[in-house]
Short mmCIF file of C-alpha atoms and ligand atoms in Angstrom, two decimals:
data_model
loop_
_atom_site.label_atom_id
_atom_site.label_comp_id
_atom_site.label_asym_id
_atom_site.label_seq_id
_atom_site.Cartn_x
_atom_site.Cartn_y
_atom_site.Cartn_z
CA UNK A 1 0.00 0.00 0.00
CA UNK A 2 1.23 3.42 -0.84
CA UNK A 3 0.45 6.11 0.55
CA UNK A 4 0.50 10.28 -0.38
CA UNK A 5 0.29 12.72 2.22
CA UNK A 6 0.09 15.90 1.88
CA UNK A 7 -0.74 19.10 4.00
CA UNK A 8 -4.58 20.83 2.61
CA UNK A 9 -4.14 24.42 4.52
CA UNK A 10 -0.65 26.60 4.77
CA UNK A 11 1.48 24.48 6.21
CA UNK A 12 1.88 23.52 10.14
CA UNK A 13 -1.32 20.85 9.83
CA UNK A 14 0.66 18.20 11.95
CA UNK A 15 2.08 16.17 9.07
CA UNK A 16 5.08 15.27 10.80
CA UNK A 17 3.46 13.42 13.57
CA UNK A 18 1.11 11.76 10.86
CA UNK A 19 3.90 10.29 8.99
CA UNK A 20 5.65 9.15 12.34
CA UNK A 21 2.25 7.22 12.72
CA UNK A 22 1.58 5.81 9.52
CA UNK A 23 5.05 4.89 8.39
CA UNK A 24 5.23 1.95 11.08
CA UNK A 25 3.47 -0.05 7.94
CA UNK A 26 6.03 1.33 5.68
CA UNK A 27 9.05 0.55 3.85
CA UNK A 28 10.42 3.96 2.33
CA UNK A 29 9.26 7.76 3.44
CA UNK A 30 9.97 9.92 0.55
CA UNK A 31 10.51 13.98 0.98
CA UNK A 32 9.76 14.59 -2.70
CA UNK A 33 9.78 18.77 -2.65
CA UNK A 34 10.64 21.80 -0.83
CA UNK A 35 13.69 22.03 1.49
CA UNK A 36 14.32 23.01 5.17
CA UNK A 37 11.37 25.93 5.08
CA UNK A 38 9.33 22.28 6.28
CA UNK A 39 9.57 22.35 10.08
CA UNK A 40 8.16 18.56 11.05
CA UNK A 41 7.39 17.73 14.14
CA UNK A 42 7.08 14.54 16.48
CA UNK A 43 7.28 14.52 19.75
CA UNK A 44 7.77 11.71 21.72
CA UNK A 45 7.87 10.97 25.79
CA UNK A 46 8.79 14.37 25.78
CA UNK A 47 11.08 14.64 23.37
CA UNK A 48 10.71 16.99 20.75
CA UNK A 49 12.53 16.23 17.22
CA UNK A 50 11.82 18.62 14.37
CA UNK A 51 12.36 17.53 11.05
CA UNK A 52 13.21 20.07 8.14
CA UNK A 53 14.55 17.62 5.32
CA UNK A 54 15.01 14.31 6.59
CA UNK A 55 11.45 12.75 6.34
CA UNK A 56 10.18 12.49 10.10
CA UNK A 57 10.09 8.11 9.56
CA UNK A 58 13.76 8.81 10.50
CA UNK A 59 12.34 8.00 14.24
CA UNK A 60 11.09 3.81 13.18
CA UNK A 61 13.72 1.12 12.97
CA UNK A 62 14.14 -0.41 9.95
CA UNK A 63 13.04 2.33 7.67
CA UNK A 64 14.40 3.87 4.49
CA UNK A 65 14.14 7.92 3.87
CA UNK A 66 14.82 9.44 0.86
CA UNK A 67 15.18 12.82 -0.34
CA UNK A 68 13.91 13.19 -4.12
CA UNK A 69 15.19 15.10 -6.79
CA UNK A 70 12.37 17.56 -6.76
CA UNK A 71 13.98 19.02 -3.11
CA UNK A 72 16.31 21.77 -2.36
CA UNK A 73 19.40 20.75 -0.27
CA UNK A 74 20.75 22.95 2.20
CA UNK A 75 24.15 20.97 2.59
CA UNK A 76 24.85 22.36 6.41
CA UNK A 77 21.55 22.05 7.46
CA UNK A 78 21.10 18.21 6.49
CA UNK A 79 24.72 17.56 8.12
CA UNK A 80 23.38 19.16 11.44
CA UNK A 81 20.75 17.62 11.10
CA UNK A 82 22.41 13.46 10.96
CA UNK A 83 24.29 15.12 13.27
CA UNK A 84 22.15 16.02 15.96
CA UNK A 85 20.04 12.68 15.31
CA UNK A 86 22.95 10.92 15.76
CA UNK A 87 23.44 12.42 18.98
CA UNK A 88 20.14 11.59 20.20
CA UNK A 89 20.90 7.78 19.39
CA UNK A 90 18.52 8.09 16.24
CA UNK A 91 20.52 5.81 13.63
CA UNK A 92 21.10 7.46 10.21
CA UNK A 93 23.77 6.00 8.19
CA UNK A 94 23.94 5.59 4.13
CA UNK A 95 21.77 2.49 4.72
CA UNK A 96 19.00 3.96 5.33
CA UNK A 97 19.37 7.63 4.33
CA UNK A 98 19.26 7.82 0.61
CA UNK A 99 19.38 11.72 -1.06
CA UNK A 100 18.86 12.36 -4.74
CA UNK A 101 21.69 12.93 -7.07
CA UNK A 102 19.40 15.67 -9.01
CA UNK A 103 18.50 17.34 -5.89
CA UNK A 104 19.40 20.93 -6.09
CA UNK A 105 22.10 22.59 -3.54
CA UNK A 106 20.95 25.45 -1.48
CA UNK A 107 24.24 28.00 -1.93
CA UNK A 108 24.73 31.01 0.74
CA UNK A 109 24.24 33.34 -2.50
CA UNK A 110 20.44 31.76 -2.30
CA UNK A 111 19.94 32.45 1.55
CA UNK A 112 21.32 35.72 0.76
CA UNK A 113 19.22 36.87 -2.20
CA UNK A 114 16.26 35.23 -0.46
CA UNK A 115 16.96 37.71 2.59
CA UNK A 116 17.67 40.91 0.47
CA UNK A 117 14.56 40.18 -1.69
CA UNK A 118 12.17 40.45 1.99
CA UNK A 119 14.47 43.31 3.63
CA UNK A 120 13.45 45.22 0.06
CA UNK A 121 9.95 44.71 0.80
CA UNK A 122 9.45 45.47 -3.13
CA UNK A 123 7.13 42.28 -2.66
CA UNK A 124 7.63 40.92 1.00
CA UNK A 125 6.12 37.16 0.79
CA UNK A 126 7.08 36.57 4.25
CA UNK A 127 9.27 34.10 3.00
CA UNK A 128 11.53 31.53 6.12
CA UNK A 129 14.32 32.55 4.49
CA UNK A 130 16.10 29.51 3.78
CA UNK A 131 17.01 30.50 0.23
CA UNK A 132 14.06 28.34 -0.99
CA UNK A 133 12.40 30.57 -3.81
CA UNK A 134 16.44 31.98 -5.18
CA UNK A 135 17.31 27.76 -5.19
CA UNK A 136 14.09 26.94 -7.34
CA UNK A 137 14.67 29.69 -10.00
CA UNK A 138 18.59 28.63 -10.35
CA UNK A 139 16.82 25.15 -11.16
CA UNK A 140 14.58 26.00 -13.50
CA UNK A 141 16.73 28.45 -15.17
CA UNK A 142 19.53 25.74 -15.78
CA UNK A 143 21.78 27.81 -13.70
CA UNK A 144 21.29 25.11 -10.54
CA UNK A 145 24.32 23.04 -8.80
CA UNK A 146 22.75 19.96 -8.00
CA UNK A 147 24.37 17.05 -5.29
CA UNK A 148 25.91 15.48 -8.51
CA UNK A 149 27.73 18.48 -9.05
CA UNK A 150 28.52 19.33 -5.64
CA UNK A 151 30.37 16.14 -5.06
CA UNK A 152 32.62 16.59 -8.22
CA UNK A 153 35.44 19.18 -7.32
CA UNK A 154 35.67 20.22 -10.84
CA UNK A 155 32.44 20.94 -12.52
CA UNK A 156 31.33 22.10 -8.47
CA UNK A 157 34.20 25.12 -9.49
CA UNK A 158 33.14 25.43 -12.84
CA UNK A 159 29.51 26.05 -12.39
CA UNK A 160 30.27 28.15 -8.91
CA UNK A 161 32.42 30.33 -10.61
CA UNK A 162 29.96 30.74 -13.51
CA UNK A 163 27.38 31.63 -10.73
CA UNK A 164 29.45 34.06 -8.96
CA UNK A 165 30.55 35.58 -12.60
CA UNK A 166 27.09 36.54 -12.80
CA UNK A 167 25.40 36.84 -9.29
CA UNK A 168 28.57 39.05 -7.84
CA UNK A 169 28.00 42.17 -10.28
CA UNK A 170 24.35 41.47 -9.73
CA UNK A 171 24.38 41.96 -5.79
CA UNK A 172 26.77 44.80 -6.15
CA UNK A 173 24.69 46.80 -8.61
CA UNK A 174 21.28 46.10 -7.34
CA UNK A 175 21.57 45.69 -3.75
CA UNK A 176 24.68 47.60 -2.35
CA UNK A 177 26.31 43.91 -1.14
CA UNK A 178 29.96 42.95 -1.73
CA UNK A 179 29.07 39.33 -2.72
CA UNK A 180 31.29 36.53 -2.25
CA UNK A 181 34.41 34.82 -2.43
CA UNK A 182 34.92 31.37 -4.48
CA UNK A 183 37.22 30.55 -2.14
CA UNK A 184 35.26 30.51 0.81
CA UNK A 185 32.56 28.88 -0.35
CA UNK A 186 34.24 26.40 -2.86
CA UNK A 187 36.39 25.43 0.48
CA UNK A 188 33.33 24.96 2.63
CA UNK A 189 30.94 23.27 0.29
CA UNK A 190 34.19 20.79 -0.66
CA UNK A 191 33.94 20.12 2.88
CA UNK A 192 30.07 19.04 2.73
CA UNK A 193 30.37 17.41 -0.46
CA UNK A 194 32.96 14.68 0.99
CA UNK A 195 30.43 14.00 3.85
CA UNK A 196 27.05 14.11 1.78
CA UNK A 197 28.62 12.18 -0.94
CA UNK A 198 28.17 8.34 0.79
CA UNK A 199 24.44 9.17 1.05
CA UNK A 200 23.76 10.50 -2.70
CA UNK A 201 22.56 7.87 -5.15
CA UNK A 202 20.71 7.27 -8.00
CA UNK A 203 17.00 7.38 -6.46
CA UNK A 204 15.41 6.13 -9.37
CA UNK A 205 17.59 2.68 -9.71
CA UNK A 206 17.65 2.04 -6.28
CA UNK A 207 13.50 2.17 -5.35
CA UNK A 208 13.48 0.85 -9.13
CA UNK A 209 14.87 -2.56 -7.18
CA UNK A 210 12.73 -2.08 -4.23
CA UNK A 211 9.25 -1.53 -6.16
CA UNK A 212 7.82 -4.43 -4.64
CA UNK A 213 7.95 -2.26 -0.95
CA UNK A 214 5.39 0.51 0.26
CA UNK A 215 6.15 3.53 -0.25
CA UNK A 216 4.80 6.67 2.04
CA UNK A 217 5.60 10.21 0.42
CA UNK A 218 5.90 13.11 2.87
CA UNK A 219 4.28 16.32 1.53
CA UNK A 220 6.25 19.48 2.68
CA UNK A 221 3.93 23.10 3.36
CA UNK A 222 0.37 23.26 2.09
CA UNK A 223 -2.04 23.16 -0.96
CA UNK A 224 -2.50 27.00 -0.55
CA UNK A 225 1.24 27.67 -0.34
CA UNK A 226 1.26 25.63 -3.75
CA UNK A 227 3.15 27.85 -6.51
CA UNK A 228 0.28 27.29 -9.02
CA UNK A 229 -3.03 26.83 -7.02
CA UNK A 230 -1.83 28.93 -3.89
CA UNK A 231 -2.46 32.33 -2.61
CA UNK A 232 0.38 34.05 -5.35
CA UNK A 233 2.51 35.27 -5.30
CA UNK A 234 2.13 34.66 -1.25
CA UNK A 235 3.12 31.02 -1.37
CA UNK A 236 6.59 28.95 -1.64
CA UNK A 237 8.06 27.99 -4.98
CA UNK A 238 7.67 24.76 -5.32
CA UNK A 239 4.49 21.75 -5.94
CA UNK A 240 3.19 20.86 -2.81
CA UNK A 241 0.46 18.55 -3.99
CA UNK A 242 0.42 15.18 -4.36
CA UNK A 243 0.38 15.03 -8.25
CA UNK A 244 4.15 16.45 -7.31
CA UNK A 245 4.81 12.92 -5.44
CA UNK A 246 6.15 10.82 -8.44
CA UNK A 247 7.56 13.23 -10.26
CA UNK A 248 9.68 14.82 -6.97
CA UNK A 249 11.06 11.21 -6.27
CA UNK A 250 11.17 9.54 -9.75
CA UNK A 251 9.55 6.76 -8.79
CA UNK A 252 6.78 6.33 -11.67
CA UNK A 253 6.72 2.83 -11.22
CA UNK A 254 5.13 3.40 -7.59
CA UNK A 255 1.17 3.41 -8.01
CA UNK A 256 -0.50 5.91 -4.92
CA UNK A 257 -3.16 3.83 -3.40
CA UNK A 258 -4.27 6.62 -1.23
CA UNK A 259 -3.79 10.13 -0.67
CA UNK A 260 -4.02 11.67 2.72
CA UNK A 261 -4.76 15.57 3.39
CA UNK A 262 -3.85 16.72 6.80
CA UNK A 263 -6.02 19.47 8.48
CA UNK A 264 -5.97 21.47 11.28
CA UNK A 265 -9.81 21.68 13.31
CA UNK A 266 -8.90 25.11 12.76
CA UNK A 267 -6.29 27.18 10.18
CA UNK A 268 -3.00 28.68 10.27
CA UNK A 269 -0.77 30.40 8.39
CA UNK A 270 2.95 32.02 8.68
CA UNK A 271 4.13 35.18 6.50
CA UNK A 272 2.04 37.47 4.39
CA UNK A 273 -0.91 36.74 2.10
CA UNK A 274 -4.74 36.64 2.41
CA UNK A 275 -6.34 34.63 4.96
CA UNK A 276 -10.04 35.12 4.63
CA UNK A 277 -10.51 33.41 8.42
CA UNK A 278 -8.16 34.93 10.25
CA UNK A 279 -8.75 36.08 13.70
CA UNK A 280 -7.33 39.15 15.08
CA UNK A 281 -9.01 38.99 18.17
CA UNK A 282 -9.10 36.78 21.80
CA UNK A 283 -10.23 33.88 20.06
CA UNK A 284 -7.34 34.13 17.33
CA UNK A 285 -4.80 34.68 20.64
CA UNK A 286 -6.59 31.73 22.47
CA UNK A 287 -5.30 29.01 19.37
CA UNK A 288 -2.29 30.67 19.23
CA UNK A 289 -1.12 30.14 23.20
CA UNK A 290 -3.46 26.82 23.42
CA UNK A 291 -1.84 25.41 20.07
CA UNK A 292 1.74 26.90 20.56
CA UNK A 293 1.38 28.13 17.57
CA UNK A 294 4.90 29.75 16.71
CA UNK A 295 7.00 28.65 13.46
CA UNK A 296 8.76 25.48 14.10
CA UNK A 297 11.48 26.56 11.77
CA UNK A 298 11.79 30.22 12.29
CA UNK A 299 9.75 30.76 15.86
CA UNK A 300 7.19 33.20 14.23
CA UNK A 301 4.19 34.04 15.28
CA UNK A 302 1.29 31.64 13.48
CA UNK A 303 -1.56 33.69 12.39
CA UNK A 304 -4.67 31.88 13.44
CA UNK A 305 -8.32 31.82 12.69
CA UNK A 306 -11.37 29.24 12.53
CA UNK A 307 -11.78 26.49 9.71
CA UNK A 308 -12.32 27.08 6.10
CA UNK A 309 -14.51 24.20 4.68
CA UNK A 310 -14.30 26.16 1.24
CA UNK A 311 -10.59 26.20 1.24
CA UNK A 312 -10.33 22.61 2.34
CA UNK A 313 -12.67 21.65 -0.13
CA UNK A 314 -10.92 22.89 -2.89
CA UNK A 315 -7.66 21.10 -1.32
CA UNK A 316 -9.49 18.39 -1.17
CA UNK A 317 -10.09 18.43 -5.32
CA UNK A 318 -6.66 19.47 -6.13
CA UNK A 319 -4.87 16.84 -4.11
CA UNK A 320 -7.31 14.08 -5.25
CA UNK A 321 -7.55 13.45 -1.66
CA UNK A 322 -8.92 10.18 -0.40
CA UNK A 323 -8.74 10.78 2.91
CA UNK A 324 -8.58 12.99 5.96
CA UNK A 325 -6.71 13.20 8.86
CA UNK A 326 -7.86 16.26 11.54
CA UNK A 327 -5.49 17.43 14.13
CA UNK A 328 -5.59 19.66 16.67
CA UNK A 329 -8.86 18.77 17.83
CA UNK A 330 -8.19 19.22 21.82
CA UNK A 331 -7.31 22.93 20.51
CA UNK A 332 -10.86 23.33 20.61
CA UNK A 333 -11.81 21.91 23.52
CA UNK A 334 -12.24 24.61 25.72
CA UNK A 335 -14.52 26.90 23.50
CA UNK A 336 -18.40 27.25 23.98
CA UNK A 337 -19.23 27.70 20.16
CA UNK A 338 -16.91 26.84 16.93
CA UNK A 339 -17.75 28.50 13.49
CA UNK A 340 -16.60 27.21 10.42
CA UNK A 341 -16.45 28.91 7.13
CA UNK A 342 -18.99 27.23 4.40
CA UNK A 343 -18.81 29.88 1.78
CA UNK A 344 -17.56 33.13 0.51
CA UNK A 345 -19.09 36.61 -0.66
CA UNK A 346 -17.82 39.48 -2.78
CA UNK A 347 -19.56 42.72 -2.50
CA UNK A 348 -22.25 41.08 -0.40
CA UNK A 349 -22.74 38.86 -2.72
CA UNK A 350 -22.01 34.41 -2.48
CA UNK A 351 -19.27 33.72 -4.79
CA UNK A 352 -19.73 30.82 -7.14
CA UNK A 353 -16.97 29.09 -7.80
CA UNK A 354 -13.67 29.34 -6.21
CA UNK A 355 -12.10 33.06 -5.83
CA UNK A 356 -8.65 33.40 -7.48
CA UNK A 357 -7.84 35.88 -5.05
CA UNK A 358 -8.87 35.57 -1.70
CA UNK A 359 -8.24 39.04 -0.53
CA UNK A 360 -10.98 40.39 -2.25
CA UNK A 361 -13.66 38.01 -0.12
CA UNK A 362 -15.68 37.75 3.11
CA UNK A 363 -15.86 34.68 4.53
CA UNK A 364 -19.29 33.53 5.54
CA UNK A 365 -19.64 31.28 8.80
CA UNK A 366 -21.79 28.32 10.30
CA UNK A 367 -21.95 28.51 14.03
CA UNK A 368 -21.44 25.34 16.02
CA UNK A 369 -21.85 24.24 19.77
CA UNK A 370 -18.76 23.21 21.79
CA UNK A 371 -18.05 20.32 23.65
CA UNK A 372 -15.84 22.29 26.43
CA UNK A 373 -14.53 18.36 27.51
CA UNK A 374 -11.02 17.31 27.63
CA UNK A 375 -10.42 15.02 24.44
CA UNK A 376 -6.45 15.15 25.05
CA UNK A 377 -6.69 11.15 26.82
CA UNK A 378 -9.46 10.23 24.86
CA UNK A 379 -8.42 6.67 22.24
CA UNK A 380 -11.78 5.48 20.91
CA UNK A 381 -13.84 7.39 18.39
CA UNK A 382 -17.08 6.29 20.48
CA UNK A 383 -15.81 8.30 23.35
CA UNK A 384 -15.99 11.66 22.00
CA UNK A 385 -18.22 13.99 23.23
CA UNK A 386 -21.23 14.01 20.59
CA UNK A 387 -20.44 18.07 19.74
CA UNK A 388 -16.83 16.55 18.40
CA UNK A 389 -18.28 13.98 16.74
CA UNK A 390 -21.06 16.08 14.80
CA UNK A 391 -18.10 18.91 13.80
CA UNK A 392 -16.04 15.94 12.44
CA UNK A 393 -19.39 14.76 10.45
CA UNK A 394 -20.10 18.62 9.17
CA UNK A 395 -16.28 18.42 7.84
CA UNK A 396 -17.03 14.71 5.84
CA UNK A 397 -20.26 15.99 4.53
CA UNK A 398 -18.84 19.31 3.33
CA UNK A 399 -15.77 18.08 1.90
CA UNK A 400 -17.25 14.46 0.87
CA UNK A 401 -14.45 13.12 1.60
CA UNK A 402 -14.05 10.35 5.21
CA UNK A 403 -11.81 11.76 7.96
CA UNK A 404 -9.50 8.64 8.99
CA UNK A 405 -8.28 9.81 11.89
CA UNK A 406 -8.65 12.64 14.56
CA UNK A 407 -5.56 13.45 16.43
CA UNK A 408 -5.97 14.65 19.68
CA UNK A 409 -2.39 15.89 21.47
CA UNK A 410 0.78 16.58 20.19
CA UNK A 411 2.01 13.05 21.59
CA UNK A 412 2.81 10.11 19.60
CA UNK A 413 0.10 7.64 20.97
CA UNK A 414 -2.48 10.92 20.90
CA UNK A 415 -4.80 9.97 17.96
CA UNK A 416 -7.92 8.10 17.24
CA UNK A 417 -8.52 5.66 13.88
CA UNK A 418 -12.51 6.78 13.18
CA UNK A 419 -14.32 3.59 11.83
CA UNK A 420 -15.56 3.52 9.03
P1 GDP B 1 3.93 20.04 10.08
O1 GDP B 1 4.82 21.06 9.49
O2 GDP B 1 2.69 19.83 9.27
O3 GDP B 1 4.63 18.73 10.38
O4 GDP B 1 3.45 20.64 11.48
P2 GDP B 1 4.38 21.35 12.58
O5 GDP B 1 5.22 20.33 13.25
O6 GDP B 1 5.07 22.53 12.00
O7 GDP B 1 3.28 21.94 13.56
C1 GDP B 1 2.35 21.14 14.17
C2 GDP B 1 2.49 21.32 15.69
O8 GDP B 1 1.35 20.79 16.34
C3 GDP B 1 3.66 20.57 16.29
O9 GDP B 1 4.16 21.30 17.36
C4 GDP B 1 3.06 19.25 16.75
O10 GDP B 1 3.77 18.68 17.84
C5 GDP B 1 1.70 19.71 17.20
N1 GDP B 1 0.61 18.74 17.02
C6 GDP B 1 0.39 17.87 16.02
N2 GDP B 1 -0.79 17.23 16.18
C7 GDP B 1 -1.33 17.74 17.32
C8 GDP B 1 -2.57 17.52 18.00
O11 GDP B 1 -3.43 16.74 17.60
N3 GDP B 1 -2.78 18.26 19.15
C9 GDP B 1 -1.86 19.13 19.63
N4 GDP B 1 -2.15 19.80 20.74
N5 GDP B 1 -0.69 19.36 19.02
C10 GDP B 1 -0.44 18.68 17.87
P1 IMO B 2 5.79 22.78 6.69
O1 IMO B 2 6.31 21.67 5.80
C1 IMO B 2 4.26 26.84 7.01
C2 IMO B 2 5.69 29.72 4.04
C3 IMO B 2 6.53 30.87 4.56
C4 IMO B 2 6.12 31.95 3.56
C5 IMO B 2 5.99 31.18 2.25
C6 IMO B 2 7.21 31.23 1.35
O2 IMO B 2 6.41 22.82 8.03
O3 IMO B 2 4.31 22.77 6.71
P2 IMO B 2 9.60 30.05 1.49
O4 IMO B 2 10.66 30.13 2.54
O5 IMO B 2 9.09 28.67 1.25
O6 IMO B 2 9.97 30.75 0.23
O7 IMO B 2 8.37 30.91 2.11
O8 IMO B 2 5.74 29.83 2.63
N1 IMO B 2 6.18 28.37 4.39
C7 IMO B 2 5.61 27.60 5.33
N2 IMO B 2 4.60 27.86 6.21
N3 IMO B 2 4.83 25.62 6.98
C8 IMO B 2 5.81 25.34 6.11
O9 IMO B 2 6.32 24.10 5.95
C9 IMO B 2 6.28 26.36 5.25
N4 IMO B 2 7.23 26.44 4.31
C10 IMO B 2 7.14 27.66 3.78
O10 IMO B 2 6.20 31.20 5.87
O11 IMO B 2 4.85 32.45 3.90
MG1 MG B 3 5.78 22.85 10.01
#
């Protein structure tokens, strides 16, 4: 069975404690796009590990990760981060860490331009960054050092000095900076190269041998953050939905059997961009300190606001979704009444259809009673309290689509399977 998950809102829905759940069934947990702008959590007994490009199956014994070649490959930030798994008695070795040789290399002149771009604020996205968007356009505009090239000292010079050549004058002119030195980073990113090189490989040849295995493919931000179907130009530059799966991993061969959207009970986002929901208010405040809801890769500030059924349900379509999983649903235990957006309007008027820009629209609400119980200890569906259980129904019969699990804490045993 293979399995597609992939996060319906902006991000931050609690797929990294999903995939530490479903991958005990698992053979191979595929990052297939993005880079370390995902922050993943799991947290178990206590301990909190956050994941930004090593899929978050890294936790389960006996389990291949792999980082496709539709990524972007901060070469520090993966080293820190076998590093600090490593310390933490978390085994990652070559066996069972596998990284594209197409991925693309995240250089400092990335992280840099990335940086300048928001300090501008010509068009601030709100962006982590990580050098994410700057990474993506070398790639598409054949200017990109990918791992291959990294870990060969001569075209890694060649195509760093043709970068510099061109990015140097660029930095100078435009932005006041002095730019950089080949030296400094040809010596430094030798340096990575020699320890990143035992995990590159051909992806596609190796999982081309291990067909026969499941496969679980670990979406990075959210359908709305999606570079086509997202809120742009207030999104991240690469595919987050699951048609993005095969072709971010290479592995055609693998069939999806199911594809599972992760929600919040409630929405979030981090950075700028419309977010027809959002609550600036007590109740917005309330998620935020109940939820912890601060950036698990940068610290900031989530913004917060009730449920969007029309969003979702458009995630829903886009991701071919055949399945839900809810989090956060003890986030909501303490409130007397829960709306939920069913709808939009535009000058007072519904909308029909989906708006392609979401600033210009009211949302319009559906008011629903509380259950103001603790649902934190709570295992078996049948034990909800019947308010939880009728929000979870609204949610299937909006979206027509079966929720499959509600998680309930940020623990690792803290969720419930719904039957069917
Ligand atoms: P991801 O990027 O989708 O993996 O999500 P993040 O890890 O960035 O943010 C989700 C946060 O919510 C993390 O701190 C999780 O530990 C936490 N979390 C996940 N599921 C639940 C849940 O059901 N209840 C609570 N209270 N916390 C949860
Ligand atoms: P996970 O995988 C939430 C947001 C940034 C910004 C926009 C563009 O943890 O869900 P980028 O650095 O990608 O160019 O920033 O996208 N963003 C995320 N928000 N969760 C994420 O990942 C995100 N990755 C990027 O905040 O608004
Ligand atoms: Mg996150």
């Amino acid at each position: 069975m293979n399995t597609i998950l992939v996060g319906l809102q902006w991000g931050d829905e609690g797929k990294g404690k999903i995939i530490d759940y479903l991958c005990r069934d698992k053979d191979i947990i595929v990052r297939f796009q993005g880079g370390n702008n995902a922050g993943h959590t799991v947290v178990i007994n206590g301990n909190k590990f956050v994941f930004h490009l090593i899929p978050s199956g890294i936790l389960r014994e006996g389990k291949i990760c792999a980082i496709g070649n539709g990524t972007v490959i901060d070469p520090a930030v993966l080293i820190e981060e076998i590093k600090s798994l490593s310390a933490a008695h978390v085994d990652v070795s070559p066996e069972n860490l596998k990284i594209s040789m197409l991925a693309h290399v995240i250089m400092p002149y990335h992280r840099l331009m990335d940086a300048l771009r928001e300090k501008n604020e010509i068009r601030k996205i709100g962006t982590t960054k990580r050098g994410i968007g700057p990474c993506y356009m070398d790639k598409v505009s054949r200017f990109g050092i990918r791992i291959v090239d990294l870990i060969d000292p001569e075209i890694f010079e060649r195509k760093l000095k043709e970068n510099l050549k061109e990015k140097n004058p660029l930095f100078k002119k435009v932005y006041g900076d002095k730019g950089f030195s080949f030296h400094a980073i040809y010596e430094e990113y030798c340096k990575f190269a020699k320890q990143l090189k035992p995990y590159a490989c051909d992806l596609v040849d190796f999982f081309y041998k291990e067909k026969t295995k499941s496969f679980l493919f670990e979406g990075a931000q959210g359908a709305f953050l999606d570079v086509d179907f997202g809120t742009y130009p207030y999104v991240t530059s690469s595919t987050t939905l699951s048609t993005n799966a095969i072709s971010g991993s290479g592995l055609s061969f693998v069939k999806a059997d199911e594809i599972i959207g992760v929600t919040k009970a409630y929405t979030t986002r981090v950075g700028e961009g419309p977010f027809p929901t959002e609550l600036d208010d007590a109740t917005g405040e309330y998620f935020r300190k109940k939820g912890k809801e601060f950036g698990a890769t940068t610290g900031r500030p989530r913004r917060c606001g009730w449920l969007d059924l029309a969003l979702l349900k458009r995630s829903v379509i886009l991701n071919n979704v055949t399945s839900i999983v809810l989090t956060k649903l003890d986030i909501l235990d303490d409130l007397p009444c829960i709306q939920v957006c069913t709808g939009y309007k535009e000058k007072n008027r519904s909308c029909e259809g989906f708006p392609i820009d979401l600033a210009r629209i009211t949302p319009v609400y559906a008011t629903m009673p509380g259950w103001k119980t603790n649902t934190e200890n709570i295992r078996k569906y049948a034990q909800l309290p019947q308010e939880a259980k009728n929000y979870i129904s609204a949610i299937e019969e909006y979206l027509g689509c079966p929720v499959a699990y509600v998680s309930v804490g940020e623990m690792r045993d803290a969720i419930i399977k719904k039957d069917k």
